[in-house]
Tab-separated table of C-alpha atoms in Angstrom:
chain	number	residue	atom	x	y	z
A	1	MET	CA	73.617	212.875	121.659
A	2	ALA	CA	76.009	211.487	118.984
A	3	ARG	CA	74.437	210.214	115.829
A	4	ARG	CA	74.990	206.606	115.004
A	5	LYS	CA	76.713	205.939	111.741
A	6	LYS	CA	74.768	203.728	109.322
A	7	ALA	CA	76.496	200.474	108.506
A	8	ALA	CA	77.585	200.318	104.902
A	9	PRO	CA	75.317	198.091	102.835
A	10	LYS	CA	76.840	194.558	102.431
A	11	ARG	CA	78.153	194.093	98.900
A	12	LYS	CA	76.704	191.097	97.134
A	13	SER	CA	79.349	188.837	95.672
A	14	LYS	CA	79.208	188.503	91.881
A	15	TRP	CA	80.254	184.887	92.162
A	16	THR	CA	77.448	182.282	92.074
A	17	PRO	CA	77.819	178.452	92.151
A	18	ASP	CA	77.617	178.492	88.355
A	19	ASN	CA	79.964	181.333	87.242
A	20	ILE	CA	82.656	180.583	89.835
A	21	LEU	CA	83.114	177.254	88.095
A	22	SER	CA	83.071	178.599	84.564
A	23	ASP	CA	84.371	182.144	84.467
A	24	PRO	CA	88.115	182.438	83.610
A	25	LYS	CA	88.359	185.351	86.119
A	26	SER	CA	86.981	183.205	88.893
A	27	PRO	CA	89.076	183.193	92.177
A	28	LEU	CA	89.399	179.449	91.530
A	29	ALA	CA	91.331	180.101	88.391
A	30	SER	CA	94.311	181.192	90.462
A	31	ALA	CA	93.642	179.228	93.668
A	32	ASP	CA	95.675	176.392	95.173
A	33	LEU	CA	92.763	174.064	94.607
A	34	ARG	CA	94.486	171.126	96.291
A	35	SER	CA	94.703	173.098	99.575
A	36	VAL	CA	91.076	174.331	99.175
A	37	LEU	CA	89.764	170.765	98.754
A	38	ALA	CA	91.916	169.418	101.678
A	39	ASN	CA	90.479	172.015	104.096
A	40	PRO	CA	88.290	170.093	106.521
A	41	LEU	CA	85.498	172.666	105.966
A	42	ALA	CA	85.309	171.721	102.308
A	43	TRP	CA	84.085	168.232	103.485
A	44	THR	CA	82.222	168.947	106.684
A	45	SER	CA	80.051	171.657	105.106
A	46	LEU	CA	78.511	169.126	102.716
A	47	SER	CA	75.366	167.116	103.454
A	48	ILE	CA	75.638	163.309	103.742
A	49	GLN	CA	74.101	162.942	100.248
A	50	GLU	CA	76.609	165.457	98.816
A	51	ARG	CA	79.440	163.548	100.403
A	52	ARG	CA	78.208	160.298	98.886
A	53	ASP	CA	77.994	162.038	95.440
A	54	VAL	CA	81.631	163.226	95.760
A	55	LEU	CA	82.950	159.807	96.890
A	56	CYS	CA	81.031	158.144	94.082
A	57	LEU	CA	83.315	159.927	91.645
A	58	PHE	CA	86.498	158.404	93.187
A	59	PRO	CA	87.993	155.780	90.850
A	60	ASP	CA	88.401	153.338	93.776
A	61	MET	CA	88.271	153.225	97.619
A	62	ALA	CA	92.041	153.553	97.971
A	63	HIS	CA	91.669	157.198	99.285
A	64	THR	CA	88.471	156.607	101.289
A	65	LEU	CA	88.256	156.123	105.056
A	66	ASP	CA	85.263	154.149	106.538
A	67	ALA	CA	83.899	153.274	103.057
A	68	ASP	CA	80.228	152.289	102.785
A	69	THR	CA	79.280	154.052	106.016
A	70	ASP	CA	77.686	157.475	106.717
A	71	ASP	CA	81.102	158.415	108.085
A	72	ALA	CA	82.899	157.655	104.780
A	73	ARG	CA	85.343	160.462	103.897
A	74	PRO	CA	88.339	161.078	101.778
A	75	ASN	CA	91.718	160.180	103.223
A	76	PHE	CA	93.269	163.623	102.742
A	77	GLU	CA	96.630	162.404	103.996
A	78	THR	CA	97.047	159.992	101.081
A	79	LEU	CA	95.294	162.258	98.589
A	80	MET	CA	97.704	165.044	99.196
A	81	ASN	CA	100.525	162.706	98.253
A	82	ASP	CA	98.816	161.365	95.204
A	83	ASP	CA	100.265	162.594	91.858
A	84	SER	CA	97.001	162.062	90.062
A	85	PHE	CA	95.109	164.274	92.543
A	86	ARG	CA	97.915	166.889	92.269
A	87	TYR	CA	97.744	166.875	88.427
A	88	ASP	CA	93.941	166.902	88.219
A	89	CYS	CA	93.705	169.903	90.555
A	90	ALA	CA	96.288	171.874	88.534
A	91	ALA	CA	94.700	170.844	85.243
A	92	TYR	CA	91.264	171.938	86.469
A	93	VAL	CA	92.605	175.391	87.552
A	94	ASP	CA	94.574	175.828	84.205
A	95	ASN	CA	91.547	174.900	82.088
A	96	LEU	CA	89.303	177.191	84.041
A	97	ALA	CA	91.751	180.091	83.539
A	98	MET	CA	91.830	179.314	79.786
A	99	GLY	CA	88.055	179.440	79.487
A	100	ARG	CA	87.647	175.773	78.884
A	101	HIS	CA	84.711	175.544	81.356
A	102	ASP	CA	82.549	177.934	79.272
A	103	ALA	CA	79.349	176.141	78.106
A	104	VAL	CA	79.953	176.931	74.434
A	105	TRP	CA	83.545	175.801	74.572
A	106	LEU	CA	82.505	172.542	76.248
A	107	GLU	CA	79.847	171.877	73.703
A	108	ASP	CA	82.285	172.366	70.859
A	109	ALA	CA	84.892	170.241	72.555
A	110	TRP	CA	82.577	167.292	73.202
A	111	SER	CA	81.374	167.486	69.599
A	112	ALA	CA	84.903	167.287	68.369
A	113	HIS	CA	85.621	164.481	70.890
A	114	ASP	CA	82.704	162.447	69.490
A	115	ARG	CA	83.766	163.093	65.844
A	116	ARG	CA	87.304	161.995	66.699
A	117	LYS	CA	86.108	158.771	68.340
A	118	ALA	CA	83.936	158.093	65.289
A	119	GLY	CA	87.154	158.173	63.221
A	120	GLU	CA	86.383	161.339	61.366
A	121	PHE	CA	89.922	162.659	61.829
A	122	ASP	CA	91.825	159.375	61.277
A	123	GLU	CA	92.776	160.152	57.721
A	124	TRP	CA	93.971	163.643	58.605
A	125	LEU	CA	96.054	162.299	61.517
A	126	ARG	CA	97.586	159.681	59.238
A	127	ASP	CA	98.432	162.245	56.578
A	128	LYS	CA	99.912	164.565	59.308
A	129	PHE	CA	102.083	161.668	60.530
A	130	VAL	CA	103.391	161.128	57.018
A	131	GLU	CA	103.974	164.838	56.474
A	132	ASP	CA	105.802	165.297	59.841
A	133	TRP	CA	107.854	162.104	59.740
A	134	ALA	CA	108.171	161.408	56.007
A	135	VAL	CA	107.350	157.682	56.566
A	136	GLU	CA	104.234	155.560	56.320
A	137	PRO	CA	102.654	154.739	59.710
A	138	PRO	CA	102.921	151.022	60.674
A	139	ASP	CA	99.997	148.790	59.626
A	140	ASP	CA	98.829	148.235	63.193
A	141	SER	CA	98.370	151.941	63.674
A	142	LYS	CA	95.416	151.929	61.348
A	143	LYS	CA	92.342	152.219	63.640
A	144	ALA	CA	89.479	149.759	63.498
A	145	LYS	CA	85.939	151.131	63.649
A	146	PRO	CA	84.805	152.083	67.168
A	147	GLU	CA	82.657	148.978	67.660
A	148	GLU	CA	85.505	146.754	66.436
A	149	ARG	CA	87.891	148.472	68.854
A	150	ARG	CA	85.608	147.842	71.767
A	151	VAL	CA	85.315	144.062	70.876
A	152	GLN	CA	89.031	143.766	70.343
A	153	ASP	CA	89.616	145.406	73.729
A	154	GLY	CA	87.152	143.047	75.454
A	155	GLN	CA	84.543	145.695	75.908
A	156	GLY	CA	82.056	145.152	73.129
A	157	GLU	CA	78.694	143.477	73.223
A	158	GLY	CA	80.094	140.196	72.109
A	159	VAL	CA	82.109	139.835	75.323
A	160	ASP	CA	80.549	137.939	78.268
A	161	GLY	CA	77.184	138.703	76.737
A	162	GLN	CA	77.334	142.112	78.316
A	163	LYS	CA	76.138	144.963	76.079
A	164	ARG	CA	77.879	148.207	76.797
A	165	GLY	CA	76.291	150.219	74.061
A	166	ASP	CA	78.000	153.234	72.484
A	167	GLU	CA	79.361	154.979	75.536
A	168	THR	CA	81.370	157.618	73.784
A	169	GLU	CA	81.069	160.296	76.498
A	170	SER	CA	81.954	159.992	80.126
A	171	THR	CA	79.912	162.411	82.239
A	172	LEU	CA	80.849	161.201	85.708
A	173	ALA	CA	77.450	162.572	86.829
A	174	GLY	CA	75.478	159.882	88.639
A	175	CYS	CA	78.615	157.720	88.849
A	176	GLN	CA	78.412	156.384	85.399
A	177	PRO	CA	81.577	154.451	84.497
A	178	GLN	CA	84.187	156.262	82.440
A	179	ASP	CA	84.592	154.874	78.936
A	180	GLU	CA	87.851	152.884	78.978
A	181	ALA	CA	88.556	153.998	75.482
A	182	ASP	CA	89.293	157.456	76.806
A	183	ASN	CA	92.009	156.411	79.233
A	184	GLY	CA	94.850	156.371	76.748
A	185	ASP	CA	94.147	159.625	74.893
A	186	SER	CA	94.312	163.251	75.750
A	187	ASN	CA	90.673	163.625	76.772
A	188	HIS	CA	90.175	164.437	80.443
A	189	CYS	CA	86.825	164.427	82.229
A	190	MET	CA	86.621	166.272	85.534
A	191	GLY	CA	83.638	167.556	87.485
A	192	GLU	CA	80.071	167.163	86.426
A	193	ASP	CA	77.311	168.735	84.393
A	194	SER	CA	78.733	171.678	82.431
A	195	HIS	CA	82.016	171.632	84.196
A	196	ARG	CA	83.540	168.697	82.362
A	197	ILE	CA	86.709	169.356	80.556
A	198	ALA	CA	87.271	167.751	77.085
A	199	ILE	CA	90.494	168.468	75.354
A	200	LEU	CA	90.851	167.228	71.724
């Protein structure tokens, strides 16, 4: 009687939900993330609560079908033709490959981000402008203090009696609104928890 061959032990993957989103050698660091996210299984494998959490991160309902129902889902047809979605997927993969999802890197980046918003680098930036261009920056380029900027932009506590507080960091977790002051600079927030990307 022939002996049965033992099945080779199944190799355990070294990738976990944490390190696959933070390790520069992660398969996601070289993946076509847009195609991965557009795969129907990427959506149908989620629970209803997980789907709500994902949709909650969308900036608006323009790319959502059957919004506000249990059947709400991304409109992949329009998403795949959206330049912002294309850019964000590419930026996420690039930043992951460059180690910018590492917990220490993120902590340093958010610290620098907060210091920049507090005006700590304003003088250095002004001096750099003078050094590079050999001219004084225009008067209106001098930044107001953070609270003054929010009031001037119609976002401070003096506007409509609505107190916004000092929302200097956008986490996107729990669907907190992104601080509008970030929209014009080079700081990008993607993902949640430790997987946010902050670029000074």
